[in-house]
PDB file of N, CA and C in Angstrom:
ATOM      1  N   MET A   6     282.347  62.394 -34.704  1.00  0.00           N
ATOM      2  CA  MET A   6     281.504  62.415 -33.597  1.00  0.00           C
ATOM      3  C   MET A   6     281.155  60.972 -33.163  1.00  0.00           C
ATOM      4  N   SER A   7     281.115  60.715 -31.910  1.00  0.00           N
ATOM      5  CA  SER A   7     280.814  59.441 -31.373  1.00  0.00           C
ATOM      6  C   SER A   7     279.355  59.407 -30.942  1.00  0.00           C
ATOM      7  N   VAL A   8     278.714  58.219 -31.044  1.00  0.00           N
ATOM      8  CA  VAL A   8     277.376  58.016 -30.631  1.00  0.00           C
ATOM      9  C   VAL A   8     277.261  56.721 -29.869  1.00  0.00           C
ATOM     10  N   ASN A   9     276.206  56.623 -29.057  1.00  0.00           N
ATOM     11  CA  ASN A   9     275.874  55.372 -28.344  1.00  0.00           C
ATOM     12  C   ASN A   9     274.969  54.549 -29.254  1.00  0.00           C
ATOM     13  N   ILE A  10     275.329  53.347 -29.344  1.00  0.00           N
ATOM     14  CA  ILE A  10     274.559  52.345 -30.195  1.00  0.00           C
ATOM     15  C   ILE A  10     274.410  51.076 -29.485  1.00  0.00           C
ATOM     16  N   GLU A  11     273.176  50.511 -29.612  1.00  0.00           N
ATOM     17  CA  GLU A  11     272.898  49.177 -29.166  1.00  0.00           C
ATOM     18  C   GLU A  11     272.488  48.374 -30.255  1.00  0.00           C
ATOM     19  N   PHE A  12     272.643  47.052 -30.351  1.00  0.00           N
ATOM     20  CA  PHE A  12     272.189  46.214 -31.354  1.00  0.00           C
ATOM     21  C   PHE A  12     271.729  44.822 -30.792  1.00  0.00           C
ATOM     22  N   SER A  13     270.807  44.323 -31.508  1.00  0.00           N
ATOM     23  CA  SER A  13     270.457  42.856 -31.300  1.00  0.00           C
ATOM     24  C   SER A  13     270.422  42.122 -32.577  1.00  0.00           C
ATOM     25  N   LEU A  14     270.671  40.864 -32.580  1.00  0.00           N
ATOM     26  CA  LEU A  14     270.542  40.166 -33.890  1.00  0.00           C
ATOM     27  C   LEU A  14     269.939  38.754 -33.569  1.00  0.00           C
ATOM     28  N   ARG A  15     269.298  38.239 -34.589  1.00  0.00           N
ATOM     29  CA  ARG A  15     268.775  36.936 -34.506  1.00  0.00           C
ATOM     30  C   ARG A  15     269.079  36.231 -35.735  1.00  0.00           C
ATOM     31  N   VAL A  16     269.611  34.998 -35.665  1.00  0.00           N
ATOM     32  CA  VAL A  16     269.945  34.153 -36.786  1.00  0.00           C
ATOM     33  C   VAL A  16     268.935  32.957 -36.727  1.00  0.00           C
ATOM     34  N   SER A  17     268.199  32.881 -37.863  1.00  0.00           N
ATOM     35  CA  SER A  17     267.212  31.738 -37.932  1.00  0.00           C
ATOM     36  C   SER A  17     267.526  30.833 -39.055  1.00  0.00           C
ATOM     37  N   ASN A  18     266.653  29.807 -39.382  1.00  0.00           N
ATOM     38  CA  ASN A  18     266.890  28.881 -40.472  1.00  0.00           C
ATOM     39  C   ASN A  18     268.169  28.103 -40.254  1.00  0.00           C
ATOM     40  N   ILE A  19     268.344  27.605 -39.023  1.00  0.00           N
ATOM     41  CA  ILE A  19     269.569  26.844 -38.705  1.00  0.00           C
ATOM     42  C   ILE A  19     269.256  25.364 -38.692  1.00  0.00           C
ATOM     43  N   ALA A  20     270.102  24.619 -39.291  1.00  0.00           N
ATOM     44  CA  ALA A  20     269.810  23.158 -39.575  1.00  0.00           C
ATOM     45  C   ALA A  20     269.819  22.346 -38.282  1.00  0.00           C
ATOM     46  N   ASP A  21     270.828  22.543 -37.416  1.00  0.00           N
ATOM     47  CA  ASP A  21     270.978  21.751 -36.226  1.00  0.00           C
ATOM     48  C   ASP A  21     271.861  22.426 -35.235  1.00  0.00           C
ATOM     49  N   GLU A  22     272.018  21.745 -34.005  1.00  0.00           N
ATOM     50  CA  GLU A  22     272.789  22.346 -32.943  1.00  0.00           C
ATOM     51  C   GLU A  22     274.284  22.555 -33.415  1.00  0.00           C
ATOM     52  N   ALA A  23     274.805  21.634 -34.203  1.00  0.00           N
ATOM     53  CA  ALA A  23     276.238  21.821 -34.698  1.00  0.00           C
ATOM     54  C   ALA A  23     276.463  23.092 -35.549  1.00  0.00           C
ATOM     55  N   GLN A  24     275.435  23.379 -36.342  1.00  0.00           N
ATOM     56  CA  GLN A  24     275.476  24.535 -37.179  1.00  0.00           C
ATOM     57  C   GLN A  24     275.259  25.787 -36.253  1.00  0.00           C
ATOM     58  N   ALA A  25     274.365  25.759 -35.282  1.00  0.00           N
ATOM     59  CA  ALA A  25     274.186  26.812 -34.371  1.00  0.00           C
ATOM     60  C   ALA A  25     275.489  27.144 -33.702  1.00  0.00           C
ATOM     61  N   GLN A  26     276.184  26.110 -33.181  1.00  0.00           N
ATOM     62  CA  GLN A  26     277.444  26.404 -32.447  1.00  0.00           C
ATOM     63  C   GLN A  26     278.531  26.933 -33.423  1.00  0.00           C
ATOM     64  N   ALA A  27     278.453  26.547 -34.725  1.00  0.00           N
ATOM     65  CA  ALA A  27     279.446  27.152 -35.679  1.00  0.00           C
ATOM     66  C   ALA A  27     279.179  28.560 -35.962  1.00  0.00           C
ATOM     67  N   ILE A  28     277.853  28.983 -35.923  1.00  0.00           N
ATOM     68  CA  ILE A  28     277.488  30.343 -36.109  1.00  0.00           C
ATOM     69  C   ILE A  28     277.996  31.154 -34.883  1.00  0.00           C
ATOM     70  N   VAL A  29     277.817  30.608 -33.685  1.00  0.00           N
ATOM     71  CA  VAL A  29     278.244  31.284 -32.451  1.00  0.00           C
ATOM     72  C   VAL A  29     279.743  31.487 -32.626  1.00  0.00           C
ATOM     73  N   GLY A  30     280.474  30.491 -33.005  1.00  0.00           N
ATOM     74  CA  GLY A  30     281.946  30.597 -33.172  1.00  0.00           C
ATOM     75  C   GLY A  30     282.351  31.669 -34.113  1.00  0.00           C
ATOM     76  N   GLU A  31     281.571  31.800 -35.232  1.00  0.00           N
ATOM     77  CA  GLU A  31     281.929  32.749 -36.272  1.00  0.00           C
ATOM     78  C   GLU A  31     281.610  34.177 -35.729  1.00  0.00           C
ATOM     79  N   LEU A  32     280.507  34.299 -35.049  1.00  0.00           N
ATOM     80  CA  LEU A  32     280.147  35.654 -34.483  1.00  0.00           C
ATOM     81  C   LEU A  32     281.073  36.062 -33.434  1.00  0.00           C
ATOM     82  N   ARG A  33     281.510  35.137 -32.594  1.00  0.00           N
ATOM     83  CA  ARG A  33     282.534  35.496 -31.573  1.00  0.00           C
ATOM     84  C   ARG A  33     283.824  35.916 -32.197  1.00  0.00           C
ATOM     85  N   GLU A  34     284.221  35.299 -33.340  1.00  0.00           N
ATOM     86  CA  GLU A  34     285.414  35.711 -33.932  1.00  0.00           C
ATOM     87  C   GLU A  34     285.358  37.159 -34.505  1.00  0.00           C
ATOM     88  N   LEU A  35     284.182  37.402 -35.074  1.00  0.00           N
ATOM     89  CA  LEU A  35     283.910  38.777 -35.581  1.00  0.00           C
ATOM     90  C   LEU A  35     283.927  39.808 -34.476  1.00  0.00           C
ATOM     91  N   LEU A  36     283.300  39.549 -33.340  1.00  0.00           N
ATOM     92  CA  LEU A  36     283.266  40.450 -32.192  1.00  0.00           C
ATOM     93  C   LEU A  36     284.653  40.577 -31.649  1.00  0.00           C
ATOM     94  N   ARG A  37     285.447  39.618 -31.634  1.00  0.00           N
ATOM     95  CA  ARG A  37     286.869  39.821 -31.198  1.00  0.00           C
ATOM     96  C   ARG A  37     287.591  40.655 -32.128  1.00  0.00           C
ATOM     97  N   ASP A  38     287.446  40.492 -33.470  1.00  0.00           N
ATOM     98  CA  ASP A  38     288.022  41.374 -34.430  1.00  0.00           C
ATOM     99  C   ASP A  38     287.648  42.771 -34.351  1.00  0.00           C
ATOM    100  N   GLU A  39     286.441  43.048 -33.878  1.00  0.00           N
ATOM    101  CA  GLU A  39     285.836  44.410 -33.700  1.00  0.00           C
ATOM    102  C   GLU A  39     286.162  44.928 -32.298  1.00  0.00           C
ATOM    103  N   SER A  40     286.845  44.162 -31.462  1.00  0.00           N
ATOM    104  CA  SER A  40     287.126  44.546 -30.090  1.00  0.00           C
ATOM    105  C   SER A  40     285.877  44.852 -29.245  1.00  0.00           C
ATOM    106  N   ILE A  41     284.859  44.072 -29.503  1.00  0.00           N
ATOM    107  CA  ILE A  41     283.628  44.272 -28.641  1.00  0.00           C
ATOM    108  C   ILE A  41     283.061  42.920 -28.112  1.00  0.00           C
ATOM    109  N   ALA A  42     283.956  41.927 -28.121  1.00  0.00           N
ATOM    110  CA  ALA A  42     283.555  40.624 -27.671  1.00  0.00           C
ATOM    111  C   ALA A  42     283.035  40.555 -26.201  1.00  0.00           C
ATOM    112  N   ASP A  43     283.683  41.361 -25.349  1.00  0.00           N
ATOM    113  CA  ASP A  43     283.324  41.400 -24.016  1.00  0.00           C
ATOM    114  C   ASP A  43     282.093  42.290 -23.787  1.00  0.00           C
ATOM    115  N   GLN A  44     281.512  42.879 -24.756  1.00  0.00           N
ATOM    116  CA  GLN A  44     280.399  43.782 -24.587  1.00  0.00           C
ATOM    117  C   GLN A  44     279.116  43.240 -25.269  1.00  0.00           C
ATOM    118  N   VAL A  45     279.181  42.039 -25.918  1.00  0.00           N
ATOM    119  CA  VAL A  45     278.016  41.488 -26.545  1.00  0.00           C
ATOM    120  C   VAL A  45     277.913  40.054 -26.090  1.00  0.00           C
ATOM    121  N   ARG A  46     276.633  39.715 -25.780  1.00  0.00           N
ATOM    122  CA  ARG A  46     276.241  38.352 -25.396  1.00  0.00           C
ATOM    123  C   ARG A  46     275.876  37.590 -26.669  1.00  0.00           C
ATOM    124  N   VAL A  47     276.338  36.422 -26.844  1.00  0.00           N
ATOM    125  CA  VAL A  47     275.913  35.522 -27.913  1.00  0.00           C
ATOM    126  C   VAL A  47     275.576  34.153 -27.419  1.00  0.00           C
ATOM    127  N   ALA A  48     274.419  33.685 -27.869  1.00  0.00           N
ATOM    128  CA  ALA A  48     273.907  32.413 -27.244  1.00  0.00           C
ATOM    129  C   ALA A  48     273.005  31.645 -28.372  1.00  0.00           C
ATOM    130  N   VAL A  49     272.850  30.438 -28.072  1.00  0.00           N
ATOM    131  CA  VAL A  49     271.894  29.566 -28.863  1.00  0.00           C
ATOM    132  C   VAL A  49     270.605  29.504 -27.993  1.00  0.00           C
ATOM    133  N   GLU A  50     269.510  29.756 -28.567  1.00  0.00           N
ATOM    134  CA  GLU A  50     268.222  29.645 -27.924  1.00  0.00           C
ATOM    135  C   GLU A  50     267.275  28.756 -28.743  1.00  0.00           C
ATOM    136  N   SER A  51     266.241  28.307 -28.098  1.00  0.00           N
ATOM    137  CA  SER A  51     265.237  27.563 -28.827  1.00  0.00           C
ATOM    138  C   SER A  51     263.826  28.182 -28.526  1.00  0.00           C
ATOM    139  N   GLU A  52     263.124  28.505 -29.594  1.00  0.00           N
ATOM    140  CA  GLU A  52     261.759  28.991 -29.520  1.00  0.00           C
ATOM    141  C   GLU A  52     260.817  28.005 -30.235  1.00  0.00           C
ATOM    142  N   GLY A  53     260.028  27.307 -29.384  1.00  0.00           N
ATOM    143  CA  GLY A  53     259.092  26.302 -29.915  1.00  0.00           C
ATOM    144  C   GLY A  53     259.805  25.276 -30.667  1.00  0.00           C
ATOM    145  N   GLY A  54     260.991  24.818 -30.267  1.00  0.00           N
ATOM    146  CA  GLY A  54     261.721  23.743 -30.914  1.00  0.00           C
ATOM    147  C   GLY A  54     262.626  24.262 -32.126  1.00  0.00           C
ATOM    148  N   VAL A  55     262.460  25.532 -32.386  1.00  0.00           N
ATOM    149  CA  VAL A  55     263.318  26.077 -33.527  1.00  0.00           C
ATOM    150  C   VAL A  55     264.600  26.693 -32.926  1.00  0.00           C
ATOM    151  N   LEU A  56     265.753  26.355 -33.484  1.00  0.00           N
ATOM    152  CA  LEU A  56     267.005  26.904 -32.999  1.00  0.00           C
ATOM    153  C   LEU A  56     267.248  28.325 -33.509  1.00  0.00           C
ATOM    154  N   LEU A  57     267.689  29.191 -32.642  1.00  0.00           N
ATOM    155  CA  LEU A  57     268.131  30.528 -33.030  1.00  0.00           C
ATOM    156  C   LEU A  57     269.467  30.857 -32.425  1.00  0.00           C
ATOM    157  N   VAL A  58     270.249  31.731 -33.100  1.00  0.00           N
ATOM    158  CA  VAL A  58     271.423  32.265 -32.438  1.00  0.00           C
ATOM    159  C   VAL A  58     271.061  33.765 -32.269  1.00  0.00           C
ATOM    160  N   VAL A  59     271.322  34.126 -31.011  1.00  0.00           N
ATOM    161  CA  VAL A  59     270.898  35.544 -30.715  1.00  0.00           C
ATOM    162  C   VAL A  59     272.188  36.188 -30.147  1.00  0.00           C
ATOM    163  N   ALA A  60     272.287  37.541 -30.389  1.00  0.00           N
ATOM    164  CA  ALA A  60     273.329  38.376 -29.787  1.00  0.00           C
ATOM    165  C   ALA A  60     272.759  39.699 -29.526  1.00  0.00           C
ATOM    166  N   GLU A  61     273.267  40.264 -28.479  1.00  0.00           N
ATOM    167  CA  GLU A  61     272.837  41.682 -28.150  1.00  0.00           C
ATOM    168  C   GLU A  61     273.926  42.310 -27.283  1.00  0.00           C
ATOM    169  N   THR A  62     273.998  43.625 -27.399  1.00  0.00           N
ATOM    170  CA  THR A  62     274.946  44.386 -26.556  1.00  0.00           C
ATOM    171  C   THR A  62     274.466  44.384 -25.162  1.00  0.00           C
ATOM    172  N   ASP A  63     275.388  44.348 -24.200  1.00  0.00           N
ATOM    173  CA  ASP A  63     275.065  44.421 -22.796  1.00  0.00           C
ATOM    174  C   ASP A  63     274.682  45.785 -22.299  1.00  0.00           C
ATOM    175  N   PHE A  64     275.224  46.813 -23.026  1.00  0.00           N
ATOM    176  CA  PHE A  64     275.025  48.254 -22.809  1.00  0.00           C
ATOM    177  C   PHE A  64     275.409  49.019 -24.097  1.00  0.00           C
ATOM    178  N   PRO A  65     275.132  50.209 -24.164  1.00  0.00           N
ATOM    179  CA  PRO A  65     275.429  50.897 -25.388  1.00  0.00           C
ATOM    180  C   PRO A  65     276.919  50.911 -25.663  1.00  0.00           C
ATOM    181  N   LEU A  66     277.224  50.748 -26.995  1.00  0.00           N
ATOM    182  CA  LEU A  66     278.655  50.924 -27.461  1.00  0.00           C
ATOM    183  C   LEU A  66     278.837  52.322 -27.855  1.00  0.00           C
ATOM    184  N   ILE A  67     279.999  52.866 -27.583  1.00  0.00           N
ATOM    185  CA  ILE A  67     280.348  54.164 -28.105  1.00  0.00           C
ATOM    186  C   ILE A  67     281.115  53.933 -29.466  1.00  0.00           C
ATOM    187  N   VAL A  68     280.469  54.485 -30.516  1.00  0.00           N
ATOM    188  CA  VAL A  68     281.036  54.248 -31.830  1.00  0.00           C
ATOM    189  C   VAL A  68     281.378  55.545 -32.527  1.00  0.00           C
ATOM    190  N   SER A  69     282.509  55.720 -32.985  1.00  0.00           N
ATOM    191  CA  SER A  69     282.903  56.849 -33.795  1.00  0.00           C
ATOM    192  C   SER A  69     282.596  56.494 -35.248  1.00  0.00           C
ATOM    193  N   ARG A  70     282.135  57.542 -35.952  1.00  0.00           N
ATOM    194  CA  ARG A  70     281.820  57.331 -37.365  1.00  0.00           C
ATOM    195  C   ARG A  70     280.885  56.170 -37.649  1.00  0.00           C
ATOM    196  N   SER A  71     279.818  56.205 -36.848  1.00  0.00           N
ATOM    197  CA  SER A  71     278.868  55.066 -36.937  1.00  0.00           C
ATOM    198  C   SER A  71     278.255  54.927 -38.268  1.00  0.00           C
ATOM    199  N   TYR A  72     278.150  56.024 -39.037  1.00  0.00           N
ATOM    200  CA  TYR A  72     277.542  55.996 -40.432  1.00  0.00           C
ATOM    201  C   TYR A  72     278.443  55.049 -41.339  1.00  0.00           C
ATOM    202  N   LEU A  73     279.723  54.897 -40.966  1.00  0.00           N
ATOM    203  CA  LEU A  73     280.521  53.884 -41.655  1.00  0.00           C
ATOM    204  C   LEU A  73     280.626  52.583 -41.088  1.00  0.00           C
ATOM    205  N   TRP A  74     280.713  52.517 -39.707  1.00  0.00           N
ATOM    206  CA  TRP A  74     280.858  51.317 -39.032  1.00  0.00           C
ATOM    207  C   TRP A  74     279.682  50.463 -39.048  1.00  0.00           C
ATOM    208  N   CYS A  75     278.478  50.972 -38.929  1.00  0.00           N
ATOM    209  CA  CYS A  75     277.281  50.120 -38.926  1.00  0.00           C
ATOM    210  C   CYS A  75     277.019  49.389 -40.164  1.00  0.00           C
ATOM    211  N   PRO A  76     277.093  49.968 -41.338  1.00  0.00           N
ATOM    212  CA  PRO A  76     276.879  49.226 -42.523  1.00  0.00           C
ATOM    213  C   PRO A  76     277.945  48.170 -42.676  1.00  0.00           C
ATOM    214  N   LYS A  77     279.224  48.442 -42.393  1.00  0.00           N
ATOM    215  CA  LYS A  77     280.251  47.512 -42.601  1.00  0.00           C
ATOM    216  C   LYS A  77     280.094  46.295 -41.636  1.00  0.00           C
ATOM    217  N   PHE A  78     279.640  46.709 -40.390  1.00  0.00           N
ATOM    218  CA  PHE A  78     279.406  45.598 -39.354  1.00  0.00           C
ATOM    219  C   PHE A  78     278.245  44.670 -39.842  1.00  0.00           C
ATOM    220  N   GLU A  79     277.200  45.321 -40.400  1.00  0.00           N
ATOM    221  CA  GLU A  79     276.142  44.485 -40.938  1.00  0.00           C
ATOM    222  C   GLU A  79     276.594  43.515 -41.984  1.00  0.00           C
ATOM    223  N   GLU A  80     277.389  44.099 -42.977  1.00  0.00           N
ATOM    224  CA  GLU A  80     277.973  43.172 -43.958  1.00  0.00           C
ATOM    225  C   GLU A  80     278.842  42.080 -43.401  1.00  0.00           C
ATOM    226  N   SER A  81     279.587  42.404 -42.445  1.00  0.00           N
ATOM    227  CA  SER A  81     280.517  41.374 -41.788  1.00  0.00           C
ATOM    228  C   SER A  81     279.723  40.300 -41.087  1.00  0.00           C
ATOM    229  N   VAL A  82     278.681  40.667 -40.384  1.00  0.00           N
ATOM    230  CA  VAL A  82     277.774  39.724 -39.678  1.00  0.00           C
ATOM    231  C   VAL A  82     277.215  38.739 -40.677  1.00  0.00           C
ATOM    232  N   ALA A  83     276.655  39.248 -41.779  1.00  0.00           N
ATOM    233  CA  ALA A  83     276.032  38.361 -42.850  1.00  0.00           C
ATOM    234  C   ALA A  83     277.142  37.484 -43.399  1.00  0.00           C
ATOM    235  N   TRP A  84     278.363  37.982 -43.678  1.00  0.00           N
ATOM    236  CA  TRP A  84     279.357  37.146 -44.251  1.00  0.00           C
ATOM    237  C   TRP A  84     279.736  36.032 -43.267  1.00  0.00           C
ATOM    238  N   TYR A  85     280.006  36.340 -42.014  1.00  0.00           N
ATOM    239  CA  TYR A  85     280.434  35.375 -41.039  1.00  0.00           C
ATOM    240  C   TYR A  85     279.435  34.348 -40.797  1.00  0.00           C
ATOM    241  N   VAL A  86     278.115  34.700 -40.803  1.00  0.00           N
ATOM    242  CA  VAL A  86     277.126  33.757 -40.557  1.00  0.00           C
ATOM    243  C   VAL A  86     276.943  32.826 -41.757  1.00  0.00           C
ATOM    244  N   LYS A  87     277.098  33.317 -43.015  1.00  0.00           N
ATOM    245  CA  LYS A  87     276.983  32.530 -44.194  1.00  0.00           C
ATOM    246  C   LYS A  87     278.134  31.508 -44.248  1.00  0.00           C
ATOM    247  N   GLU A  88     279.252  31.895 -43.711  1.00  0.00           N
ATOM    248  CA  GLU A  88     280.334  30.938 -43.640  1.00  0.00           C
ATOM    249  C   GLU A  88     280.022  29.667 -42.888  1.00  0.00           C
ATOM    250  N   ALA A  89     279.219  29.831 -41.826  1.00  0.00           N
ATOM    251  CA  ALA A  89     278.816  28.634 -40.986  1.00  0.00           C
ATOM    252  C   ALA A  89     277.519  28.044 -41.461  1.00  0.00           C
ATOM    253  N   ALA A  90     276.583  28.878 -42.032  1.00  0.00           N
ATOM    254  CA  ALA A  90     275.236  28.368 -42.395  1.00  0.00           C
ATOM    255  C   ALA A  90     274.830  29.053 -43.594  1.00  0.00           C
ATOM    256  N   PRO A  91     275.046  28.678 -44.762  1.00  0.00           N
ATOM    257  CA  PRO A  91     274.675  29.358 -45.976  1.00  0.00           C
ATOM    258  C   PRO A  91     273.143  29.689 -46.055  1.00  0.00           C
ATOM    259  N   ALA A  92     272.300  28.912 -45.541  1.00  0.00           N
ATOM    260  CA  ALA A  92     270.891  29.058 -45.699  1.00  0.00           C
ATOM    261  C   ALA A  92     270.295  29.915 -44.532  1.00  0.00           C
ATOM    262  N   ALA A  93     271.070  30.300 -43.564  1.00  0.00           N
ATOM    263  CA  ALA A  93     270.603  31.022 -42.447  1.00  0.00           C
ATOM    264  C   ALA A  93     270.171  32.466 -42.812  1.00  0.00           C
ATOM    265  N   THR A  94     269.312  32.956 -41.971  1.00  0.00           N
ATOM    266  CA  THR A  94     268.754  34.357 -42.139  1.00  0.00           C
ATOM    267  C   THR A  94     269.189  35.169 -40.970  1.00  0.00           C
ATOM    268  N   VAL A  95     269.699  36.353 -41.186  1.00  0.00           N
ATOM    269  CA  VAL A  95     270.125  37.263 -40.187  1.00  0.00           C
ATOM    270  C   VAL A  95     269.187  38.484 -40.061  1.00  0.00           C
ATOM    271  N   VAL A  96     268.758  38.808 -38.901  1.00  0.00           N
ATOM    272  CA  VAL A  96     268.024  40.125 -38.663  1.00  0.00           C
ATOM    273  C   VAL A  96     268.877  40.907 -37.616  1.00  0.00           C
ATOM    274  N   LEU A  97     269.284  42.087 -38.008  1.00  0.00           N
ATOM    275  CA  LEU A  97     270.042  42.886 -37.008  1.00  0.00           C
ATOM    276  C   LEU A  97     269.332  44.187 -36.859  1.00  0.00           C
ATOM    277  N   ASP A  98     269.010  44.481 -35.628  1.00  0.00           N
ATOM    278  CA  ASP A  98     268.314  45.707 -35.253  1.00  0.00           C
ATOM    279  C   ASP A  98     269.197  46.641 -34.421  1.00  0.00           C
ATOM    280  N   TRP A  99     269.115  47.876 -34.791  1.00  0.00           N
ATOM    281  CA  TRP A  99     269.929  48.928 -34.132  1.00  0.00           C
ATOM    282  C   TRP A  99     269.015  49.769 -33.219  1.00  0.00           C
ATOM    283  N   ASN A 100     269.590  50.205 -32.185  1.00  0.00           N
ATOM    284  CA  ASN A 100     268.914  51.149 -31.227  1.00  0.00           C
ATOM    285  C   ASN A 100     269.868  52.287 -30.945  1.00  0.00           C
ATOM    286  N   HIS A 101     269.336  53.478 -30.921  1.00  0.00           N
ATOM    287  CA  HIS A 101     270.172  54.668 -30.630  1.00  0.00           C
ATOM    288  C   HIS A 101     269.549  55.330 -29.431  1.00  0.00           C
ATOM    289  N   PRO A 102     270.034  54.882 -28.210  1.00  0.00           N
ATOM    290  CA  PRO A 102     269.411  55.393 -26.933  1.00  0.00           C
ATOM    291  C   PRO A 102     269.456  56.859 -26.720  1.00  0.00           C
ATOM    292  N   ASP A 103     270.455  57.554 -27.252  1.00  0.00           N
ATOM    293  CA  ASP A 103     270.464  59.041 -27.108  1.00  0.00           C
ATOM    294  C   ASP A 103     269.325  59.748 -27.896  1.00  0.00           C
ATOM    295  N   GLU A 104     268.765  58.960 -28.876  1.00  0.00           N
ATOM    296  CA  GLU A 104     267.771  59.614 -29.714  1.00  0.00           C
ATOM    297  C   GLU A 104     266.282  59.340 -29.148  1.00  0.00           C
ATOM    298  N   GLN A 105     266.219  58.542 -28.085  1.00  0.00           N
ATOM    299  CA  GLN A 105     264.890  58.208 -27.515  1.00  0.00           C
ATOM    300  C   GLN A 105     264.408  59.403 -26.641  1.00  0.00           C
ATOM    301  N   SER A 106     263.154  59.697 -26.685  1.00  0.00           N
ATOM    302  CA  SER A 106     262.641  60.752 -25.891  1.00  0.00           C
ATOM    303  C   SER A 106     261.987  60.230 -24.673  1.00  0.00           C
TER     304      SER A 106
END
């Protein structure tokens, strides 16, 4: 069964702009591998002088077997981010728009 899923993620504890750009590159590679690169916005933002990398779906993704895909995607995001920034922290939030009342 397929479901609609949205996600957003924030990467914090980034050392500098170069590291932020490296994280963006890693995440874009993952999104290409997952065939969703054109459906997810990835950017570097600054909040109060603190660098963040943020990503979010532009609209709900239709995912089959989400109970398998979501945990695997979370693991992949963590791995790709750690490749660029070992000390970085990732928070990934899921939203299921079909379950909202």
